[in-house]
């Protein structure tokens, strides 16, 4: 199940600080050829090197979008929440060379009559889990089996309706003046290893899988960029104020989306852990080897070269956070979510901060991990909340404060 190591993994994960190996992190402010990055102009060049390294060694390279996007309105309710808000469903059709893939967006926004900033995030169990009424259809795409979410035989059902509203508190989000856009990640790319043939990969049949092909995380991130393409034409939203967020594997996807697509003005990682915000070299909780074995379709095949060989990685995950600079980025951990290495997520924020300093901005305001439930917010935000793995109302409160601070 989510959030726990598979039983096939014999060796216990390391959960002791004393078991963390000595390591030194690659410097975000040093060119591969050795020169120092001294100015913002240098950084823009260095940034390209880092994106290329992450593409080649970690996530795989996504294709440039050269197809056609068509938005079909499925339903629209301008009197949602007793008229305080609007809710609508939009199906995004992606067409390329006679092939088509579609995914459904669920959009909520306050009826303020003014364009608003918004949060955008992929969800785990279908848009109907964010709705208590039948207007939002149950997804027909492949879905992970989960009794509590009403899915079995890899099909969703009515039993899942509304089950994820606590994790997507749209009423609170709307009352703070923000919109919310969500979509089901399995419609963008089903989360199983099929050799990169289904989901958005199906639009690029000429791309055979190679060592640096785009994995599912890159596919989900690429889908978020297509949503952004659409949002740019929506009148209710301020497209220059879109915060992309995700939980866990979808937090990894949100970070990669923010790294490659600078239209995302703010980026939020909720418990993203290994391959997300956490430093790979710490080998604490989930490791590169573990994640590659459990989820062979998530990353570029090249990432396997670093199984039990983290020191050889040309990058580490603090450099992924640094790719957001100067845009704000927030990293959230759960104190009991040791699998995702809360301390490694925090240290990643600290190690990304010199890049913000280059812009004259404060990244992470502190160098010691803050106590539980005491958020710190510079241009990098961080909290470790009580409890375990999950996207909770407490997390949303901090994201709303962080967005208020920066938008
Ligand atoms: C597993 C996986 C993590 C991932 C998590 C999730 O626990 O090992 O890397 O973040 O699932 O997506 O919930």
mmCIF file of N, CA, C and O and ligand atoms in Angstrom, residues 1-5 124 191 247-250 252 271-274 286 290-291 294-295 298 339-340 389, ligand 1:
data_model
loop_
_atom_site.group_PDB
_atom_site.id
_atom_site.type_symbol
_atom_site.label_atom_id
_atom_site.label_comp_id
_atom_site.label_asym_id
_atom_site.label_seq_id
_atom_site.Cartn_x
_atom_site.Cartn_y
_atom_site.Cartn_z
ATOM 1 N N UNK A 1 0.842 -1.206 0.000
ATOM 2 C CA UNK A 1 0.000 0.000 0.000
ATOM 3 C C UNK A 1 0.872 1.249 0.000
ATOM 4 O O UNK A 1 2.079 1.176 0.115
ATOM 5 N N UNK A 2 0.255 2.405 -0.129
ATOM 6 C CA UNK A 2 0.990 3.658 -0.170
ATOM 7 C C UNK A 2 1.730 3.876 1.129
ATOM 8 O O UNK A 2 1.255 3.537 2.198
ATOM 9 N N UNK A 3 2.891 4.480 1.030
ATOM 10 C CA UNK A 3 3.589 4.964 2.210
ATOM 11 C C UNK A 3 4.356 3.915 2.972
ATOM 12 O O UNK A 3 4.898 4.200 4.023
ATOM 13 N N UNK A 4 4.430 2.689 2.464
ATOM 14 C CA UNK A 4 5.202 1.692 3.196
ATOM 15 C C UNK A 4 6.026 0.867 2.223
ATOM 16 O O UNK A 4 5.641 0.676 1.079
ATOM 17 N N UNK A 5 7.154 0.375 2.687
ATOM 18 C CA UNK A 5 8.015 -0.405 1.803
ATOM 19 C C UNK A 5 7.351 -1.727 1.430
ATOM 20 O O UNK A 5 6.564 -2.259 2.197
ATOM 21 N N UNK A 124 -5.178 11.428 -6.447
ATOM 22 C CA UNK A 124 -4.872 9.996 -6.501
ATOM 23 C C UNK A 124 -6.038 9.096 -6.907
ATOM 24 O O UNK A 124 -5.825 7.982 -7.361
ATOM 25 N N UNK A 191 -0.656 4.418 -13.471
ATOM 26 C CA UNK A 191 0.517 4.207 -12.621
ATOM 27 C C UNK A 191 0.925 2.735 -12.530
ATOM 28 O O UNK A 191 0.887 2.130 -11.461
ATOM 29 N N UNK A 247 1.113 15.658 -3.558
ATOM 30 C CA UNK A 247 1.447 14.854 -2.390
ATOM 31 C C UNK A 247 2.188 13.597 -2.830
ATOM 32 O O UNK A 247 1.771 12.916 -3.774
ATOM 33 N N UNK A 248 3.302 13.323 -2.134
ATOM 34 C CA UNK A 248 4.002 12.061 -2.315
ATOM 35 C C UNK A 248 4.518 11.885 -3.748
ATOM 36 O O UNK A 248 5.201 12.765 -4.245
ATOM 37 N N UNK A 249 4.153 10.810 -4.444
ATOM 38 C CA UNK A 249 4.641 10.653 -5.820
ATOM 39 C C UNK A 249 4.187 11.839 -6.671
ATOM 40 O O UNK A 249 4.856 12.241 -7.616
ATOM 41 N N UNK A 250 3.036 12.394 -6.313
ATOM 42 C CA UNK A 250 2.540 13.540 -7.075
ATOM 43 C C UNK A 250 3.213 14.839 -6.631
ATOM 44 O O UNK A 250 3.182 15.845 -7.344
ATOM 45 N N UNK A 252 6.519 14.675 -6.116
ATOM 46 C CA UNK A 252 7.691 14.553 -6.993
ATOM 47 C C UNK A 252 7.330 15.163 -8.353
ATOM 48 O O UNK A 252 8.120 15.900 -8.951
ATOM 49 N N UNK A 271 5.218 15.941 1.376
ATOM 50 C CA UNK A 271 5.715 14.584 1.674
ATOM 51 C C UNK A 271 6.225 13.859 0.428
ATOM 52 O O UNK A 271 5.921 12.685 0.212
ATOM 53 N N UNK A 272 7.014 14.566 -0.378
ATOM 54 C CA UNK A 272 7.433 13.955 -1.661
ATOM 55 C C UNK A 272 8.565 12.944 -1.498
ATOM 56 O O UNK A 272 8.692 12.023 -2.295
ATOM 57 N N UNK A 273 9.424 13.134 -0.491
ATOM 58 C CA UNK A 273 10.426 12.115 -0.160
ATOM 59 C C UNK A 273 11.430 11.816 -1.258
ATOM 60 O O UNK A 273 11.854 12.698 -2.006
ATOM 61 N N UNK A 274 11.781 10.534 -1.354
ATOM 62 C CA UNK A 274 12.806 10.071 -2.297
ATOM 63 C C UNK A 274 12.408 10.394 -3.741
ATOM 64 O O UNK A 274 11.283 10.133 -4.152
ATOM 65 N N UNK A 286 13.279 5.495 2.339
ATOM 66 C CA UNK A 286 13.294 5.007 0.956
ATOM 67 C C UNK A 286 14.573 5.464 0.245
ATOM 68 O O UNK A 286 14.962 6.620 0.337
ATOM 69 N N UNK A 290 15.535 1.220 -3.726
ATOM 70 C CA UNK A 290 14.190 0.762 -3.366
ATOM 71 C C UNK A 290 13.138 1.325 -4.302
ATOM 72 O O UNK A 290 12.227 0.628 -4.745
ATOM 73 N N UNK A 291 13.244 2.617 -4.578
ATOM 74 C CA UNK A 291 12.198 3.244 -5.400
ATOM 75 C C UNK A 291 12.261 2.714 -6.829
ATOM 76 O O UNK A 291 11.225 2.457 -7.453
ATOM 77 N N UNK A 294 10.691 -0.835 -6.817
ATOM 78 C CA UNK A 294 9.233 -0.880 -6.631
ATOM 79 C C UNK A 294 8.485 -0.221 -7.779
ATOM 80 O O UNK A 294 7.373 -0.608 -8.092
ATOM 81 N N UNK A 295 9.074 0.821 -8.355
ATOM 82 C CA UNK A 295 8.360 1.625 -9.359
ATOM 83 C C UNK A 295 9.241 1.834 -10.590
ATOM 84 O O UNK A 295 9.710 2.941 -10.852
ATOM 85 N N UNK A 298 8.658 4.932 -12.995
ATOM 86 C CA UNK A 298 8.564 6.335 -12.563
ATOM 87 C C UNK A 298 9.669 7.214 -13.130
ATOM 88 O O UNK A 298 9.466 8.389 -13.389
ATOM 89 N N UNK A 339 9.726 7.258 6.139
ATOM 90 C CA UNK A 339 9.987 6.698 4.802
ATOM 91 C C UNK A 339 10.406 7.812 3.826
ATOM 92 O O UNK A 339 11.228 7.604 2.947
ATOM 93 N N UNK A 340 9.815 9.012 4.010
ATOM 94 C CA UNK A 340 10.107 10.155 3.122
ATOM 95 C C UNK A 340 11.255 11.024 3.643
ATOM 96 O O UNK A 340 11.569 12.043 3.028
ATOM 97 N N UNK A 389 2.090 10.354 6.803
ATOM 98 C CA UNK A 389 2.009 10.614 5.374
ATOM 99 C C UNK A 389 0.593 11.042 4.980
ATOM 100 O O UNK A 389 -0.355 10.293 5.172
HETATM 101 C C1 LIG B 1 5.342 4.790 -1.882
HETATM 102 C C2 LIG B 1 6.648 5.207 -2.516
HETATM 103 C C3 LIG B 1 6.933 6.692 -2.296
HETATM 104 C C4 LIG B 1 5.738 7.514 -2.701
HETATM 105 C C5 LIG B 1 4.495 7.011 -1.997
HETATM 106 C C6 LIG B 1 3.199 7.711 -2.409
HETATM 107 O O1 LIG B 1 5.488 4.814 -0.502
HETATM 108 O O2 LIG B 1 7.664 4.404 -2.005
HETATM 109 O O3 LIG B 1 8.062 7.099 -3.042
HETATM 110 O O4 LIG B 1 5.969 8.875 -2.447
HETATM 111 O O5 LIG B 1 4.314 5.650 -2.293
HETATM 112 O O6 LIG B 1 3.073 8.170 -3.531
HETATM 113 O O7 LIG B 1 2.284 7.753 -1.556
#
